[in-house]
PDB file of C-alpha atoms and ligand atoms in Angstrom:
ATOM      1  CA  UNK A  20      17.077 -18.942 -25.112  1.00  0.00           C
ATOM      2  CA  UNK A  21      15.507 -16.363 -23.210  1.00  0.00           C
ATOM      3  CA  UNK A  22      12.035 -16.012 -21.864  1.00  0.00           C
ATOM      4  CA  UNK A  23       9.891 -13.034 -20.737  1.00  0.00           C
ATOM      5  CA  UNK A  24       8.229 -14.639 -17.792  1.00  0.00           C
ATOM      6  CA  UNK A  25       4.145 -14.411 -17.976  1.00  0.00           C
ATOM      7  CA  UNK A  26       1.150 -14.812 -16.111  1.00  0.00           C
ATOM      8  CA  UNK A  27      -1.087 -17.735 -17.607  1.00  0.00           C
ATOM      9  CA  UNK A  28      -4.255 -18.068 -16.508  1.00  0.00           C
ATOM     10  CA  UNK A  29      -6.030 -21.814 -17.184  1.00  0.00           C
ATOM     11  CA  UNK A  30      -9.917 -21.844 -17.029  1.00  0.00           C
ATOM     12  CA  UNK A  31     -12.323 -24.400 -18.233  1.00  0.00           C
ATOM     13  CA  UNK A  32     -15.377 -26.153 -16.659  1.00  0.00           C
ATOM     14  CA  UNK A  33     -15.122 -28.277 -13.125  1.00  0.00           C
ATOM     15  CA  UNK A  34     -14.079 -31.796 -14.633  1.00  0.00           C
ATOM     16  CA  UNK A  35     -12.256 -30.899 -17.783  1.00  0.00           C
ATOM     17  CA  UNK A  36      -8.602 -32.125 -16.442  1.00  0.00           C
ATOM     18  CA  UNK A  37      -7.357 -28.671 -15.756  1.00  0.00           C
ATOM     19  CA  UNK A  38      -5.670 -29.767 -13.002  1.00  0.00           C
ATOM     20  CA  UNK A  39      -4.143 -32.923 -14.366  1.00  0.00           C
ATOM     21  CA  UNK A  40      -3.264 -30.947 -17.380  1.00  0.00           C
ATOM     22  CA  UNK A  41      -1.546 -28.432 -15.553  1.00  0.00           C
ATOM     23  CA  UNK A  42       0.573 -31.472 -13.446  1.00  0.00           C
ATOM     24  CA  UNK A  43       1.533 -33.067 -16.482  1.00  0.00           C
ATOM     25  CA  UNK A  44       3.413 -29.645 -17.971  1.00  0.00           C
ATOM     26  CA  UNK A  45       4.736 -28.613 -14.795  1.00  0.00           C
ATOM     27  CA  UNK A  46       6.953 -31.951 -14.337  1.00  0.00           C
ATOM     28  CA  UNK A  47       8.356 -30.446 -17.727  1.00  0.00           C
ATOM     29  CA  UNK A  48       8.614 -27.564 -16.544  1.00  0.00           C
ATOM     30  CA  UNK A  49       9.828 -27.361 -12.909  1.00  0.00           C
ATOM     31  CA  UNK A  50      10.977 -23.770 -13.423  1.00  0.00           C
ATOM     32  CA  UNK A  51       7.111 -22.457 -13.300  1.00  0.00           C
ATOM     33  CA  UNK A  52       6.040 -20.699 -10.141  1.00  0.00           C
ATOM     34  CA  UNK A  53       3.642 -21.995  -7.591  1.00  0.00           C
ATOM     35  CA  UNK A  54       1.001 -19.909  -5.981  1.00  0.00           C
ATOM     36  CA  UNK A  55      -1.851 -21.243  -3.567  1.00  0.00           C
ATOM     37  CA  UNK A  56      -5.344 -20.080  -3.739  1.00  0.00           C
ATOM     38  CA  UNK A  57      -7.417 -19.091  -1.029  1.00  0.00           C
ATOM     39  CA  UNK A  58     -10.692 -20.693  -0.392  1.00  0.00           C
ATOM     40  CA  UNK A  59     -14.073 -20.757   1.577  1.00  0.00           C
ATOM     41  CA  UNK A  60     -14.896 -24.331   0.390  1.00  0.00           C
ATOM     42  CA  UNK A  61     -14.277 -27.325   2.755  1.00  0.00           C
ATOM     43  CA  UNK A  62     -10.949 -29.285   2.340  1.00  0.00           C
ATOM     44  CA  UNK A  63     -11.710 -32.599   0.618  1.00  0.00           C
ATOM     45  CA  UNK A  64      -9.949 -35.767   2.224  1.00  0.00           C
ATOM     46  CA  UNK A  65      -6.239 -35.292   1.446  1.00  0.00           C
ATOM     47  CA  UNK A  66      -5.931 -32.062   0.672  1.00  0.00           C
ATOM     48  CA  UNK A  67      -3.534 -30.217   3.106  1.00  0.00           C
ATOM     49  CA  UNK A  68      -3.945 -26.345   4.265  1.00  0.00           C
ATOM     50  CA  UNK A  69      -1.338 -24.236   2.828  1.00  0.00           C
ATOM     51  CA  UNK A  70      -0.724 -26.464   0.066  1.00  0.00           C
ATOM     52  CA  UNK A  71      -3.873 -27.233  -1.984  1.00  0.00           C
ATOM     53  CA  UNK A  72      -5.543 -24.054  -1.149  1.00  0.00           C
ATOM     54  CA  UNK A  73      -5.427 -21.696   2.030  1.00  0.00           C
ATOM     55  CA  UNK A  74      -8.548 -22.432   3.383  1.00  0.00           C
ATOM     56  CA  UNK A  75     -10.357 -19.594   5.149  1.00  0.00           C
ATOM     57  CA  UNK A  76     -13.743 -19.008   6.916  1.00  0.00           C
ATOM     58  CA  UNK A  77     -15.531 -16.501   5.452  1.00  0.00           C
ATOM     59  CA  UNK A  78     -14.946 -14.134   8.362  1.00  0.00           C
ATOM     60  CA  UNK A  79     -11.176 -14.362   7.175  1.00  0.00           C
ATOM     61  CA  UNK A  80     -11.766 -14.457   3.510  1.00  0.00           C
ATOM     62  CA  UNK A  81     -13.851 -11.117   4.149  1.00  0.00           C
ATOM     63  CA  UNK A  82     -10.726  -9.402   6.248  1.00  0.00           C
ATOM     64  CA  UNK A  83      -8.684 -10.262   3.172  1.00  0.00           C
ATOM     65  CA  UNK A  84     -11.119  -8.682   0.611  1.00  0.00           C
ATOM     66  CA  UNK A  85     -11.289  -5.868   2.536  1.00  0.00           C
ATOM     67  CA  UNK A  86      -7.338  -5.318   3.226  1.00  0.00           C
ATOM     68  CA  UNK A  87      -7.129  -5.578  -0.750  1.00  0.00           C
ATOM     69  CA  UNK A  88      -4.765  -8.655  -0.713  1.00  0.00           C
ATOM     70  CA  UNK A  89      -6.905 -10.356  -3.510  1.00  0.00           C
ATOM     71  CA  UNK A  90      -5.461 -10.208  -6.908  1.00  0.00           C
ATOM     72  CA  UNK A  91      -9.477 -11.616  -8.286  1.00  0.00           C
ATOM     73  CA  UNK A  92     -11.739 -13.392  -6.288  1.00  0.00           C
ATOM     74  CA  UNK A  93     -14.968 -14.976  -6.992  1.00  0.00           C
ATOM     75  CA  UNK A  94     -17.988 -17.167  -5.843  1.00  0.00           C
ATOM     76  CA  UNK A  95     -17.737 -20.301  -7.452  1.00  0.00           C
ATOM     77  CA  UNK A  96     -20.429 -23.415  -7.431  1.00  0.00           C
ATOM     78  CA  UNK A  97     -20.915 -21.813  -4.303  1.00  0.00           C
ATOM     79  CA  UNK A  98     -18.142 -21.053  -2.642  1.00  0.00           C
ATOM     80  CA  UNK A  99     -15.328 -18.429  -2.611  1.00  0.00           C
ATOM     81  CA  UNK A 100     -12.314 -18.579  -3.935  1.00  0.00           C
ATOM     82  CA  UNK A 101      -9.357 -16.305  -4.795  1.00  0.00           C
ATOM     83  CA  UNK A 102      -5.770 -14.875  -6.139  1.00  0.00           C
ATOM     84  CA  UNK A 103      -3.466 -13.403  -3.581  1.00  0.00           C
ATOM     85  CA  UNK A 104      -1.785 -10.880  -5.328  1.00  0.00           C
ATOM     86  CA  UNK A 105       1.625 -11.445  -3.243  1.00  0.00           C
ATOM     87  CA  UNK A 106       1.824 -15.126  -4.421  1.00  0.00           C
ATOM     88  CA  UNK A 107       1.968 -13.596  -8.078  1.00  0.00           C
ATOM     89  CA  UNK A 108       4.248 -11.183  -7.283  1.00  0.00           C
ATOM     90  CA  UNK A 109       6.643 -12.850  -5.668  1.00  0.00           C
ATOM     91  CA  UNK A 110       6.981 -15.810  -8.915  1.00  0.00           C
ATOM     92  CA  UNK A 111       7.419 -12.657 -11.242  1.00  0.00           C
ATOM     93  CA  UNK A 112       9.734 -10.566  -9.539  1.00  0.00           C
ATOM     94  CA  UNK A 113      11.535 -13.966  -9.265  1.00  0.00           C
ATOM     95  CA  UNK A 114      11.962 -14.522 -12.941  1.00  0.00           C
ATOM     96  CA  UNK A 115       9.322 -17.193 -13.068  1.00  0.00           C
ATOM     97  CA  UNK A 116       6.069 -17.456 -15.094  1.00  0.00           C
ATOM     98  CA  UNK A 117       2.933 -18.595 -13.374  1.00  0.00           C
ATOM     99  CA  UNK A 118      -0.137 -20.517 -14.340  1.00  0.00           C
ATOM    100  CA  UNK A 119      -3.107 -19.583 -12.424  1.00  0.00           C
ATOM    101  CA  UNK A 120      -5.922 -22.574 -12.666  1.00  0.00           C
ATOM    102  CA  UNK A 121      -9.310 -20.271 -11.612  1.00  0.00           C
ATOM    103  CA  UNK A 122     -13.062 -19.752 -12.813  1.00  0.00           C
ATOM    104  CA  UNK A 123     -14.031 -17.805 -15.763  1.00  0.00           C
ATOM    105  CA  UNK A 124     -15.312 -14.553 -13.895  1.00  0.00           C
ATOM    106  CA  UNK A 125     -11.387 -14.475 -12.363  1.00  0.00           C
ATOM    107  CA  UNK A 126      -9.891 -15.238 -15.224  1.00  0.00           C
ATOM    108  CA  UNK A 127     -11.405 -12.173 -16.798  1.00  0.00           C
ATOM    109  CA  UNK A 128     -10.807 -10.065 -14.242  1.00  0.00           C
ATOM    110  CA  UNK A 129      -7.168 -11.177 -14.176  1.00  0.00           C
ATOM    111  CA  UNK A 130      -6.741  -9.335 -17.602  1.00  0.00           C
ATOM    112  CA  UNK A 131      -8.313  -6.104 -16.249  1.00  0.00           C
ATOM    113  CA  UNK A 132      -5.449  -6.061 -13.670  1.00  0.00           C
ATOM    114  CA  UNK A 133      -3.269  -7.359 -15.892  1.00  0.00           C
ATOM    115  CA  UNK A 134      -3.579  -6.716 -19.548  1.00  0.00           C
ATOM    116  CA  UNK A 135      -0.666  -8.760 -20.217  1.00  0.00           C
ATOM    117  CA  UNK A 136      -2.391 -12.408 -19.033  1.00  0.00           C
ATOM    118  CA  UNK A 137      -2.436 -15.221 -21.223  1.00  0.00           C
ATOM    119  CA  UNK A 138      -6.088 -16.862 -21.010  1.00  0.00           C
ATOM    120  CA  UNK A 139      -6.068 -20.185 -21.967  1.00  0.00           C
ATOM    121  CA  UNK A 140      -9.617 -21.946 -21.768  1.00  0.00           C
ATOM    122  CA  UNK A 141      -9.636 -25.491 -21.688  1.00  0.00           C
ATOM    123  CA  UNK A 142     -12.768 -27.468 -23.504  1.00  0.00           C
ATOM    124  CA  UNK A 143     -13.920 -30.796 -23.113  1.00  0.00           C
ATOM    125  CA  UNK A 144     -14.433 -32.846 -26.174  1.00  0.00           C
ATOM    126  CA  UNK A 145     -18.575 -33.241 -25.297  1.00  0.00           C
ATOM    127  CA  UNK A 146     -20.781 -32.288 -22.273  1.00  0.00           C
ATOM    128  CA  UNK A 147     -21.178 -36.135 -22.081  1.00  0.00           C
ATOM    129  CA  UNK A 148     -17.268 -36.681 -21.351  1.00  0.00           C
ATOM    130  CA  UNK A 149     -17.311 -33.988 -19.214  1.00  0.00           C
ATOM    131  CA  UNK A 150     -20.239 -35.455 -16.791  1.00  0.00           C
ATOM    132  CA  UNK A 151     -18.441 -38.740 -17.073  1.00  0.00           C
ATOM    133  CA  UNK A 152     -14.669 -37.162 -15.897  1.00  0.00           C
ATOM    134  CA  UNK A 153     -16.679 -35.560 -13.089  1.00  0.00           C
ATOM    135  CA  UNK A 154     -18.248 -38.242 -12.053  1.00  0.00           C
ATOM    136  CA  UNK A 155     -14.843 -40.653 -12.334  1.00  0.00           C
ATOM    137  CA  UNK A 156     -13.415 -38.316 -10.255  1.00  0.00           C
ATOM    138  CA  UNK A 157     -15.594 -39.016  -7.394  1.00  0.00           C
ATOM    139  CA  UNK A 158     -14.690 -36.183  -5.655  1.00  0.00           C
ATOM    140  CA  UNK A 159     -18.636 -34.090  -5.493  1.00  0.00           C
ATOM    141  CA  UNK A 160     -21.747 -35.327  -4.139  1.00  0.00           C
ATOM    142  CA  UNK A 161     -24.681 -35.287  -6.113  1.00  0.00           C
ATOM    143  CA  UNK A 162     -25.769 -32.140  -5.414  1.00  0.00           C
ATOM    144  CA  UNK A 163     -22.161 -30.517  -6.231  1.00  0.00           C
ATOM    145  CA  UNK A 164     -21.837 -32.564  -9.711  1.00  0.00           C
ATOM    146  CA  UNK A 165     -24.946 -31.082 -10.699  1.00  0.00           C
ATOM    147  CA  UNK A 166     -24.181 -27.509 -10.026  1.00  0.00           C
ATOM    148  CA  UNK A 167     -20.824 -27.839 -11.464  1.00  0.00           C
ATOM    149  CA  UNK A 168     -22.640 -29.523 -14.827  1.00  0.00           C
ATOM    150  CA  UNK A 169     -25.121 -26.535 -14.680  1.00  0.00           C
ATOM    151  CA  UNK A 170     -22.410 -23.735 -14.632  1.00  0.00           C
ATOM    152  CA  UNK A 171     -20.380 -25.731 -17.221  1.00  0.00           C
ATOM    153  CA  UNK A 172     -22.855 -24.159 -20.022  1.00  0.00           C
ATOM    154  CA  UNK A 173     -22.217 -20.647 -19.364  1.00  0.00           C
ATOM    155  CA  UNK A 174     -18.182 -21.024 -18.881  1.00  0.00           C
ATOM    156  CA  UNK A 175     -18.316 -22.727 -22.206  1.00  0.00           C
ATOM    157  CA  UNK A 176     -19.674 -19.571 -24.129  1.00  0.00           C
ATOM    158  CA  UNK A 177     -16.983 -17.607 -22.535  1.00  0.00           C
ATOM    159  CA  UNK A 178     -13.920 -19.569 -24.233  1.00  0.00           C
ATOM    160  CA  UNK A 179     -14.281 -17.137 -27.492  1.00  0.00           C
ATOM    161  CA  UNK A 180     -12.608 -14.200 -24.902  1.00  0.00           C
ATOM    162  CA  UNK A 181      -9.942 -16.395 -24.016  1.00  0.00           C
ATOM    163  CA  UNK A 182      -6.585 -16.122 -26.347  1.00  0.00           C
ATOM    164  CA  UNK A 183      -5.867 -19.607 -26.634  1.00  0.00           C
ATOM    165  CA  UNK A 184      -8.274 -22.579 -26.415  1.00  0.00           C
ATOM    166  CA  UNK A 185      -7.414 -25.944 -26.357  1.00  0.00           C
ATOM    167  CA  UNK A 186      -9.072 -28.949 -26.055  1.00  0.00           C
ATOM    168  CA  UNK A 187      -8.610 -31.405 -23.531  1.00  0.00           C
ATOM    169  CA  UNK A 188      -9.595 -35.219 -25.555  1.00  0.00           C
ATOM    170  CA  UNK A 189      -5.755 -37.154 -25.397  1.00  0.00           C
ATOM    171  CA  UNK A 190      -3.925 -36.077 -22.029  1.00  0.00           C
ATOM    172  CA  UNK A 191      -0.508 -36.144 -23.398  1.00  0.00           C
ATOM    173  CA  UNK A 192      -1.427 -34.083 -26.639  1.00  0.00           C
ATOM    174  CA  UNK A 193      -3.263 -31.458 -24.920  1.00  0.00           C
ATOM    175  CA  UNK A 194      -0.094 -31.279 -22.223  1.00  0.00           C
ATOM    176  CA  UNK A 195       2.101 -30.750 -25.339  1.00  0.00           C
ATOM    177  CA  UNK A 196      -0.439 -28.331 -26.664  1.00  0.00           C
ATOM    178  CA  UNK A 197      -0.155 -26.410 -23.568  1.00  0.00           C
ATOM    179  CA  UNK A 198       3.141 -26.393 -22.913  1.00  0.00           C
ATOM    180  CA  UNK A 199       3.779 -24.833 -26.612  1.00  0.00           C
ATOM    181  CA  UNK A 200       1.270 -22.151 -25.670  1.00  0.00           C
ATOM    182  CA  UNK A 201       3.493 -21.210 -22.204  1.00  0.00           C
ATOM    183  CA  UNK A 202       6.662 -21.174 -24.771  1.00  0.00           C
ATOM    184  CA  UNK A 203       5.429 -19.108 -27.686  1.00  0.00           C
ATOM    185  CA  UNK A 204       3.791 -16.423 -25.244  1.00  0.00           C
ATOM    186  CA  UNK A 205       7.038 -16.488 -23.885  1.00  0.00           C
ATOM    187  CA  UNK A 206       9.268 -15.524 -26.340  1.00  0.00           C
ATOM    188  CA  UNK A 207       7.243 -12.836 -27.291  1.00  0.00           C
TER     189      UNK A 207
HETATM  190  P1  ADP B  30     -10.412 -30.041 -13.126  1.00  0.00           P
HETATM  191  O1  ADP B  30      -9.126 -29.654 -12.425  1.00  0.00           O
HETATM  192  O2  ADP B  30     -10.613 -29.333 -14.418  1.00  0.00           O
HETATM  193  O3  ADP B  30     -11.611 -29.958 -12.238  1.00  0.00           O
HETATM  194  P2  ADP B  30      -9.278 -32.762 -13.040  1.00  0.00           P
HETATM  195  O4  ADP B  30      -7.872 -32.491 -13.469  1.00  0.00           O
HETATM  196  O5  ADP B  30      -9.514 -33.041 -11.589  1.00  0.00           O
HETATM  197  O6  ADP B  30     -10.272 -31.590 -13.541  1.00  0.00           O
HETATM  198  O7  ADP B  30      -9.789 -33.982 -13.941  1.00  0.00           O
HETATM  199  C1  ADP B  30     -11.071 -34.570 -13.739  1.00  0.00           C
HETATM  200  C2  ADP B  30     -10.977 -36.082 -13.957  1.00  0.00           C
HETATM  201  O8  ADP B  30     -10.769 -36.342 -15.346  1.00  0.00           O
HETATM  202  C3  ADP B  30      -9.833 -36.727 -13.205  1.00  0.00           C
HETATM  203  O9  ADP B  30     -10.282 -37.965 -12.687  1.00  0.00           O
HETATM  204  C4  ADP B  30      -8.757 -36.918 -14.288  1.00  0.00           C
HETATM  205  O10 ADP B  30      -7.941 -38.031 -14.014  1.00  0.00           O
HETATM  206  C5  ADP B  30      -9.596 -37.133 -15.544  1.00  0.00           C
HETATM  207  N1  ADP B  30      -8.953 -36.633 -16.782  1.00  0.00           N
HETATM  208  C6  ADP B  30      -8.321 -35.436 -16.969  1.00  0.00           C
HETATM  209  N2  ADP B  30      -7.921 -35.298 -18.258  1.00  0.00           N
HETATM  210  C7  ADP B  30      -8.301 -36.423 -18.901  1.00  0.00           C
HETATM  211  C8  ADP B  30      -8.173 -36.875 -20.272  1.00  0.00           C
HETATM  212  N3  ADP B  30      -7.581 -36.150 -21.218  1.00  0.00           N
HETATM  213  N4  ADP B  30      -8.694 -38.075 -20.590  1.00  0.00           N
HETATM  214  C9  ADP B  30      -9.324 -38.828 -19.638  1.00  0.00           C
HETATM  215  N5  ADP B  30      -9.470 -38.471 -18.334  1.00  0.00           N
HETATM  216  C10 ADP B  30      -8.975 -37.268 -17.972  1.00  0.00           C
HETATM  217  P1  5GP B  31     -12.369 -26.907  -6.777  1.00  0.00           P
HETATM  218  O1  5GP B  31     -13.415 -26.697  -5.717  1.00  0.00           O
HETATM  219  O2  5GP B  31     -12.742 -28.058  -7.693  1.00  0.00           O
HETATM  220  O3  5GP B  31     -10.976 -26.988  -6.216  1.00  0.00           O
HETATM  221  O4  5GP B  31     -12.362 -25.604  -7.706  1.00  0.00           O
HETATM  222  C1  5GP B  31     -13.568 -25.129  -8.218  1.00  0.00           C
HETATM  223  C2  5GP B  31     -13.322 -23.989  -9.178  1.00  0.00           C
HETATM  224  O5  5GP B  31     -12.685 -22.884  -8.525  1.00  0.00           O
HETATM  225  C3  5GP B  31     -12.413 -24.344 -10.356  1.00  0.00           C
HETATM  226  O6  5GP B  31     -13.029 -23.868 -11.540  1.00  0.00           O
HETATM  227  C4  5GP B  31     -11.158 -23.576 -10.064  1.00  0.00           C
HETATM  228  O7  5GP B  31     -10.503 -23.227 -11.257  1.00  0.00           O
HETATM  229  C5  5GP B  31     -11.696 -22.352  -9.351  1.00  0.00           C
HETATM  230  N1  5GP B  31     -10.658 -21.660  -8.577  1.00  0.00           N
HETATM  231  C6  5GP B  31      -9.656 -22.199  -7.857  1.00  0.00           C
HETATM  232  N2  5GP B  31      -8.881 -21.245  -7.325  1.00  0.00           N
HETATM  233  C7  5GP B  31      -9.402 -20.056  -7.725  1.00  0.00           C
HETATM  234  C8  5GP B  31      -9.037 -18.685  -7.523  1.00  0.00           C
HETATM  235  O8  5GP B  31      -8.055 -18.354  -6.862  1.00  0.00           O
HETATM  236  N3  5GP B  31      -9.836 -17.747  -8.091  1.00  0.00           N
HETATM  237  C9  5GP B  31     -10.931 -18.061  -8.831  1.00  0.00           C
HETATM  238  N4  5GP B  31     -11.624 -17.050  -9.366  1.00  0.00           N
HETATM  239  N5  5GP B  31     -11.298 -19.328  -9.067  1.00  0.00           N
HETATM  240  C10 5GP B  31     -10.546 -20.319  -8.520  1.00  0.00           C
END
């Protein structure tokens, strides 16, 4: 079975599980490539340079702007963050899809660059699950839950641009769901 490989780009509010989503389908599918984000935002405990994110200062982050190394980039809940274009590159010219887990504003921008991006926005099941994932997480001080829950509002009237949208209630069903979203773009 052969695939054409494809740049996927997740999106959905802070909170929503893209990120344990996206762990779940990529221990079925090992063959995905991996590209690290760059960052102005502080590391949280445990989270290793290189590896979660690249984190920059902002003096850096500005040199890269300027050098035009970012594929998108964008300030989000108050930081910066963005897509190297080399780390995309390198998966595709390599055979391998990628999934790209950024913001909204990226994500569209992503499909000006590349008209060829699958956007896949990923919904809660109610604002009220959402705050309570967030909060569970216990990764953002008050101050940081609150912006995220503000911003959460306008990236949820921006799903009806994205091509697929799926929401995230059962973990395992929505990690199916997603995985048969990377395969059918894929065969096409
Ligand atoms: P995001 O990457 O979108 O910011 P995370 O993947 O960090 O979100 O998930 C936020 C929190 O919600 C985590 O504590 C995670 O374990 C939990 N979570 C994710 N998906 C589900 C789900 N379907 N049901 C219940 N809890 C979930
Ligand atoms: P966090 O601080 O929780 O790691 O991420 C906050 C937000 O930044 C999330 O919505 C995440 O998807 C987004 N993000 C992460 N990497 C990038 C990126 O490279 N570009 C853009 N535009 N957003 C990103």
């Amino acid at each position: 079975m052969s695939r054409t490989p494809k740049l996927f780009v997740v999106s959905g509010p802070s909170g929503v599980g893209k990120g344990t989503l996206v762990s779940l389908v990529r221990e079925q599918r090992p063959d995905l490539g991996l590209t690290v984000s760059a960052t102005t935002r502080q590391p949280r405990p445990g989270e290793v340079d290189g590896v979660s994110y690249h984190f920059l200062t902002n003096d850096d982050f500005d040199r890269r702007v300027e050098a035009g190394e970012f594929l998108e980039w964008a300030n989000v809940h108050g930081n910066r963050y963005g897509t190297l274009a080399s780390e995309v590159d390198r998966n595709l010219s390599a055979g391998k899809s990628v999934i790209l887990e950024i913001d909204v504003q990226g994500a569209l921008n992503v499909r000006k660059v590349f008209p060829d991006a699958v956007l896949v926005f990923i919904e809660p099941p109610s604002m009220e699950v959402l705050e309570q994932r967030l909060r569970g997480r216990e990764t953002e001080s008050e101050e940081s839950l609150r912006l995220r829950l503000a911003d959460a509002a306008g990236e949820l009237e921006l799903a009806p641009r994205y091509d697929e949208r799926i929401v995230n209630d059962d973990l395992e069903r929505a990690a199916s769901e997603l995985l048969r979203v990377l395969e059918t773009h894929e065969m096409n």
